[in-house]
Coordinates of C-alpha atoms and ligand atoms in Angstrom, one line a residue:
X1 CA 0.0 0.0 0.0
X2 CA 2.9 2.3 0.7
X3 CA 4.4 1.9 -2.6
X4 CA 5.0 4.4 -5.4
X5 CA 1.2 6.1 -6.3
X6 CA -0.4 5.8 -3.3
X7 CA -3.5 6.8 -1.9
X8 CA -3.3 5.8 1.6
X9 CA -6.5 4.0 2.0
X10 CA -5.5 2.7 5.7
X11 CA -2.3 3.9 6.2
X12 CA -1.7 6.4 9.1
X13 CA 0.6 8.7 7.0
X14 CA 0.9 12.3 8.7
X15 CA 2.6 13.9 6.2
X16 CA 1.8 14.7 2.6
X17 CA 4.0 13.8 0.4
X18 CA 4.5 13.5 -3.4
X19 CA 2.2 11.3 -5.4
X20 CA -0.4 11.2 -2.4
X21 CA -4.2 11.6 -3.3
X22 CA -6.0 13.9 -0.6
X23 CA -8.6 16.4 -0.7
X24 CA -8.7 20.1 -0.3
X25 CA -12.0 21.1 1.8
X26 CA -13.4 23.7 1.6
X27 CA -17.0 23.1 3.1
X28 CA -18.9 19.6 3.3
X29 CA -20.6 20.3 0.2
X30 CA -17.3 21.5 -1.4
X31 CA -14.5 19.0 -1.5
X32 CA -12.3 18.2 -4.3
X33 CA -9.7 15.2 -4.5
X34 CA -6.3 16.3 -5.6
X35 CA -3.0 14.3 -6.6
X36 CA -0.1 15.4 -5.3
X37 CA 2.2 16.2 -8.3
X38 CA 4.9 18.4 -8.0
X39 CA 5.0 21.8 -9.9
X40 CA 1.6 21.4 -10.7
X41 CA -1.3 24.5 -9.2
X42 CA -4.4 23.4 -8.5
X43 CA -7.1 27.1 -8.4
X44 CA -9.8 27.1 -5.8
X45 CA -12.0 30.1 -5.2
X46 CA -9.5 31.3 -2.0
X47 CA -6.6 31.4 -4.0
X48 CA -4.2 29.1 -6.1
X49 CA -2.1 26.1 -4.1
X50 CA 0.9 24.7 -5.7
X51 CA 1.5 21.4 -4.7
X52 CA 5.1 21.9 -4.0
X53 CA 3.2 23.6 -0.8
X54 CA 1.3 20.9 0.2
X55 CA 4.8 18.2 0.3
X56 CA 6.0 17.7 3.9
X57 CA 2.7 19.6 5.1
X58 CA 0.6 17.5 8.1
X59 CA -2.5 16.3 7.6
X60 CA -5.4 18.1 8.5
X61 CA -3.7 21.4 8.3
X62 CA -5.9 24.4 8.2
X63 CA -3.9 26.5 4.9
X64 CA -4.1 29.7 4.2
X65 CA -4.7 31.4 0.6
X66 CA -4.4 34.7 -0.7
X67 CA -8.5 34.8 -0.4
X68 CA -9.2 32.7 2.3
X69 CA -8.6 29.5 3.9
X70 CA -8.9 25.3 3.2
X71 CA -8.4 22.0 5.0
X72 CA -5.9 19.4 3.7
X73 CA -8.0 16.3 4.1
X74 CA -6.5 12.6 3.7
X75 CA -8.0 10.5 0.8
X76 CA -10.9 8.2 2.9
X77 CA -13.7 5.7 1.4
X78 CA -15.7 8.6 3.3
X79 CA -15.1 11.3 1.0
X80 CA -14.2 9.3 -2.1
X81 CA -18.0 8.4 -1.7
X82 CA -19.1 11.9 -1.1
X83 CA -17.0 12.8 -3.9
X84 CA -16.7 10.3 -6.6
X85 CA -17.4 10.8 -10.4
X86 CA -20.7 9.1 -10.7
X87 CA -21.2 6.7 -13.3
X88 CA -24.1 4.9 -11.7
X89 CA -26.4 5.1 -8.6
X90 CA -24.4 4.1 -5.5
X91 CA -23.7 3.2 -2.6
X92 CA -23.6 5.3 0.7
X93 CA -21.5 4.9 4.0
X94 CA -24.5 4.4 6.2
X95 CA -25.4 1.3 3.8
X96 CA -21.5 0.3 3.4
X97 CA -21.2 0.2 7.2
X98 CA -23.6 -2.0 8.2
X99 CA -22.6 -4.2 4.9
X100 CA -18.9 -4.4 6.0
X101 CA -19.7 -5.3 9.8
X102 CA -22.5 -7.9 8.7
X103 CA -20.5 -9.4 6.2
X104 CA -17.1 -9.9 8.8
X105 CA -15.1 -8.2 6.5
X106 CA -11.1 -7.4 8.1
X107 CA -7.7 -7.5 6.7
X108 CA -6.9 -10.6 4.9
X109 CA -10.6 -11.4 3.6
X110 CA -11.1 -12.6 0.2
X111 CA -14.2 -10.6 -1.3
X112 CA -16.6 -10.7 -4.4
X113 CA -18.1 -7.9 -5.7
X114 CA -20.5 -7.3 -8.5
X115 CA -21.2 -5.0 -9.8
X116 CA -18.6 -2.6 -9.3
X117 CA -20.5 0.4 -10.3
X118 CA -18.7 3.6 -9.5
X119 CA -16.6 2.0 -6.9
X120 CA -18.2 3.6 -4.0
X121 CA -18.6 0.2 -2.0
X122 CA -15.6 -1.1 -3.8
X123 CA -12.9 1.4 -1.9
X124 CA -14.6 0.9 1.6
X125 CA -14.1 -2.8 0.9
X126 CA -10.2 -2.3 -0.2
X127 CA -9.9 -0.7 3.2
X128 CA -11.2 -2.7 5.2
X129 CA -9.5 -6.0 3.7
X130 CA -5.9 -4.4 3.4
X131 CA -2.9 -5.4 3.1
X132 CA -3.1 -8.9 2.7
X133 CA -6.8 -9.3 1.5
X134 CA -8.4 -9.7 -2.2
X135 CA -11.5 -8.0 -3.6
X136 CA -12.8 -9.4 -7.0
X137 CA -14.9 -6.7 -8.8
X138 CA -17.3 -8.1 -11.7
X139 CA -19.2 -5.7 -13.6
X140 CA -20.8 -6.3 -17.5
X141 CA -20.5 -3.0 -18.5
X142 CA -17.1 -2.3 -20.6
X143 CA -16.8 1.2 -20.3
X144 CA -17.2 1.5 -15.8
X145 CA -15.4 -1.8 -16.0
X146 CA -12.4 0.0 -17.6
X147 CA -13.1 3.2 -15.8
X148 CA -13.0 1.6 -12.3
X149 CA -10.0 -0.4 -12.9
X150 CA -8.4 3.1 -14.1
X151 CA -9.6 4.5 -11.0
X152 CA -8.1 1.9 -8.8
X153 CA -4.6 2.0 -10.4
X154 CA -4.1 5.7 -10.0
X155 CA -5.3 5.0 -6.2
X156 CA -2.5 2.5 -6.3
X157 CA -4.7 -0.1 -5.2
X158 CA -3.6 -3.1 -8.2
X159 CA -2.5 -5.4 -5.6
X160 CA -5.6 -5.2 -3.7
X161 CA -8.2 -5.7 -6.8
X162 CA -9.0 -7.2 -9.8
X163 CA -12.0 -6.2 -12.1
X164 CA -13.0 -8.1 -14.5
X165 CA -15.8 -7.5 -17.5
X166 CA -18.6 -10.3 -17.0
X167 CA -22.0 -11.1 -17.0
X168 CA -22.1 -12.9 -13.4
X169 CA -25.8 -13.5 -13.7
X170 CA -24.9 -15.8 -17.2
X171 CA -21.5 -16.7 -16.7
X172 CA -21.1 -16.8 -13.1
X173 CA -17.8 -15.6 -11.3
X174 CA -15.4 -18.0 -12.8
X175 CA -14.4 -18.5 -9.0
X176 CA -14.3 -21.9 -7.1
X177 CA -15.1 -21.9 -2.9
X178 CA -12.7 -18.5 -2.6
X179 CA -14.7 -15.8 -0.9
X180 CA -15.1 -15.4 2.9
X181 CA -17.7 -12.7 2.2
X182 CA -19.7 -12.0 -2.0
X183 CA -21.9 -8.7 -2.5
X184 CA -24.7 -8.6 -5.1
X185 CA -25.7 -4.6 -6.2
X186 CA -27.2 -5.9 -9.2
X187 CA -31.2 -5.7 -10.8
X188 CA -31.3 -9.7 -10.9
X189 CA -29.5 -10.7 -8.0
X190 CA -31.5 -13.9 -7.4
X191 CA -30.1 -15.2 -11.1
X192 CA -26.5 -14.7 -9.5
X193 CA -27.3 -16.8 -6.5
X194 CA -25.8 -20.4 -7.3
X195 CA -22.7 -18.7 -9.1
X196 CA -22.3 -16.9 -5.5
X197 CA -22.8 -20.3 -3.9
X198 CA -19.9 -21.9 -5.5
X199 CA -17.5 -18.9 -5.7
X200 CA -18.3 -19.0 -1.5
X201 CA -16.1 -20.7 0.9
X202 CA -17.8 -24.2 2.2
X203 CA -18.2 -22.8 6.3
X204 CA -19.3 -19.7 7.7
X205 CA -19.4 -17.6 4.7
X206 CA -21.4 -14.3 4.3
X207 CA -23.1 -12.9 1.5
X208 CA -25.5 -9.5 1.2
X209 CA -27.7 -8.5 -1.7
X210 CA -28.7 -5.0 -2.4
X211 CA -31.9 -4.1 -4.0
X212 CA -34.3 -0.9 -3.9
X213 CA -37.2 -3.5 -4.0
X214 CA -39.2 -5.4 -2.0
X215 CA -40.3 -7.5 -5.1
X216 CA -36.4 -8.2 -5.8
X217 CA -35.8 -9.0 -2.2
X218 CA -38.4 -11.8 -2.4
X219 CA -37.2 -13.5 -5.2
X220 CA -33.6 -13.3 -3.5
X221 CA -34.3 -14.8 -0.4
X222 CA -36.4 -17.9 -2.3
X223 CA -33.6 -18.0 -4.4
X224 CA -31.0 -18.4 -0.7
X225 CA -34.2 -20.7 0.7
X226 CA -33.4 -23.4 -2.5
X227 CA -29.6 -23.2 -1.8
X228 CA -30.0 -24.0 2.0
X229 CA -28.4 -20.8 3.1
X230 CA -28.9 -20.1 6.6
X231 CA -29.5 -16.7 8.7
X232 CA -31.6 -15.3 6.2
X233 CA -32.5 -11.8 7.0
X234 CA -33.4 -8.3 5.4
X235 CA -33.1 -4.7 6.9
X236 CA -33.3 -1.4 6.0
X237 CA -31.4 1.4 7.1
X238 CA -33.2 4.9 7.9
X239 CA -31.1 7.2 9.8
X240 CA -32.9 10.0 11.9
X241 CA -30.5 12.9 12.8
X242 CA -32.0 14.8 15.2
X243 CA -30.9 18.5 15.6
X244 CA -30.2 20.0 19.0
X245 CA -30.8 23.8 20.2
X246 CA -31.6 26.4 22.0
X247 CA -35.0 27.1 22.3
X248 CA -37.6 28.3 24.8
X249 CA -40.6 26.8 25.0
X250 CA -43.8 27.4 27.7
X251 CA -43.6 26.1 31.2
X252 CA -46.2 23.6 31.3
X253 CA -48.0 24.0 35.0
X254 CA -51.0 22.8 36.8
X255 CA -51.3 25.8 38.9
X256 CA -50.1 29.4 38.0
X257 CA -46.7 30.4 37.7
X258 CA -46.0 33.1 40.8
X259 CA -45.3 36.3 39.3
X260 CA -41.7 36.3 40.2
X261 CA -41.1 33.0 38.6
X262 CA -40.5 33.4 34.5
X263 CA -43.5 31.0 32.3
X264 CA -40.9 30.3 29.6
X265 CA -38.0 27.9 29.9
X266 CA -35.1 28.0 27.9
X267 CA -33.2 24.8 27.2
X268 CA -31.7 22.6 24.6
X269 CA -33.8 20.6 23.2
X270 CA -33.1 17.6 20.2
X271 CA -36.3 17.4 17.8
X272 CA -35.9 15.3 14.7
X273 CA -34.0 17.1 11.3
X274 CA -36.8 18.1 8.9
X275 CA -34.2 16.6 6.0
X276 CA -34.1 13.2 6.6
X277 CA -32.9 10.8 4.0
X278 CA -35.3 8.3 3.3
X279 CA -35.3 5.0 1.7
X280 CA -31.9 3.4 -0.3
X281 CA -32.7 -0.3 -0.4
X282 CA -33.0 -3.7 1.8
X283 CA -29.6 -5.5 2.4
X284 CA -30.6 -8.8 2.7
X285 CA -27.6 -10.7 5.2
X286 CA -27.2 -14.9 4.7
X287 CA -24.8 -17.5 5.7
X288 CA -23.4 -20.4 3.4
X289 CA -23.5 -23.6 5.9
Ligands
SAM1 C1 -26.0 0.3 -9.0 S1 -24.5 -0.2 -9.8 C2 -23.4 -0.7 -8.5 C3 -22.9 0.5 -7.7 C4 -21.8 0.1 -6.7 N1 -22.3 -0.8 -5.6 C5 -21.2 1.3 -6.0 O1 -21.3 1.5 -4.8 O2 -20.6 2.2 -6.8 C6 -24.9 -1.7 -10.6 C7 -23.8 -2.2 -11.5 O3 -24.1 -3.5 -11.8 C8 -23.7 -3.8 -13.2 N2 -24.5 -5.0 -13.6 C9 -25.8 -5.1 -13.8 N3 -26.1 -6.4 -14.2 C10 -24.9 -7.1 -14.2 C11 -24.6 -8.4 -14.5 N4 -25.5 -9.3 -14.8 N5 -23.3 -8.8 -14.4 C12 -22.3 -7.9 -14.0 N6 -22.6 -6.6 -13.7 C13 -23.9 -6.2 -13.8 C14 -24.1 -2.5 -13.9 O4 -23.4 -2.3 -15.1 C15 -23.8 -1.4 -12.9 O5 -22.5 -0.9 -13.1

């Protein structure tokens, strides 16, 4: 991972330094990722930066321009996913948390993936799996195929991944009894399912399908039923930030409130966020036995 072009993915680097991917923030909905390359100037709308600047500089460091000022963020799944170049609908971090933790994913597990997409799910993977693990990324069409293994070689992330052009719902994965843990973002997952059975390792294996639909789920989990998987479940994930301030609010009382004493009381109070995202899909969790 530390080798020539890299993007530090789970390293705990401090210091920029040539060749580095980071990001330059200027507010949460304004990020932009940025290769280190020296000589080069990369414009914002504080000021120019030339990279030169940014080699030996720590992470996280607050930099001034000639207009303003920016954060020098390290390249994470996180942002990459806030801030990708999006070839298809993806996948978010609440979604790619609960994926990652259901499916046991940690360093040194062998992972199948399809399809790849825009890569969103397939850098949190490459994370979590590093260095000694293996993420196989299937996806039919040519063009993101090519795109995402472009992507994942100027991340310097080759000896992590391998995607490959393929119909997995026709052809299958090509892949005999590897995969500790196999993910399904596709429109036909339940097609996929026997391929996924034999690409799985025999014990204990994990595998998660993603679809928007409830329809799609069904068919999915008769589809795990007639392969004897075991653990069978669906969820959805709907966060609910709740937003905390100041506010005052009337004293409720039974009797009257004594002139002296105030009717109002001023505290901080959490109500629900009136933005809440809403639906993404069901991830529906089963074990090979
Ligand atoms: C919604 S995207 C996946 C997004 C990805 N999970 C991410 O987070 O970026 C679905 C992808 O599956 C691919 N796909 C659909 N059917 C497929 C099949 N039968 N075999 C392989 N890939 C397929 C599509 O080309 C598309 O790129």
């Amino acid at each position: 991972m530390e080798k020539g072009n890299t993007v530090n993915v789970n390293s705990k680097k401090a210091v920029i330094s040539a060749g580095d991917h980071l990001f330059i923030f200027i507010s949460p909905k304004q990020m932009y990722p940025l290769k280190v390359v020296p000589k080069e100037t990369f414009q914002t709308k504080f000021g120019p930066i030339k990279h030169n600047d940014l080699i030996g500089v720590k992470y996280g460091t607050k930099l001034n321009l000639s207009k303003g000022w920016v954060y020098v963020l390290p390249f994470t799944p996180e942002l990459w996913t806030l801030n990708l170049p999006h070839r298809t609908q993806i996948l978010y971090s609440t979604d790619i948390s609960m994926i990652t933790c259901q499916l046991n994913l940690k360093p040194g597990s062998v992972v199948i993936e399809s399809g790849t997409g825009s890569g969103s799910l397939s850098h949190a993977i490459i994370r979590t799996i590093a260095p000694d693990g293996f993420l196989h990324t299937f996806d039919f069409h040519l063009a993101r195929a090519n795109e995402a293994r472009k992507e994942f070689d100027d991340h310097g992330l080759t000896s992590l991944v391998r995607v490959e052009n393929r119909d997995v719902c026709q052809d299958g994965f090509g892949l005999k009894a590897i995969a500790d843990a196999l993910f399904l973002d596709l429109p036909h997952p339940w097609t996929a399912i026997p391929f996924a059975y034999e690409a799985m390792k025999p014990f204990g294996s994990r595998i998660c399908c993603f679809s928007p639909c409830i329809e799609q789920v069904q068919k999915t989990v008769q589809a795990l039923q007639s392969m004897c998987f075991m653990d069978i479940g669906t969820m959805e994930l709907v966060s609910r930030p709740f937003e905390t301030k100041q506010m005052k609010m009337e004293k409720f009382c039974f009797t009257e409130t004594p002139e002296s004493e105030s009717n109002t009381t001023n505290d901080v109070k959490a109500v629900p966020s009136i933005q809440i995202a809403g639906h993404t899909g069901f991830l529906t969790f089963a074990t090979k036995i």
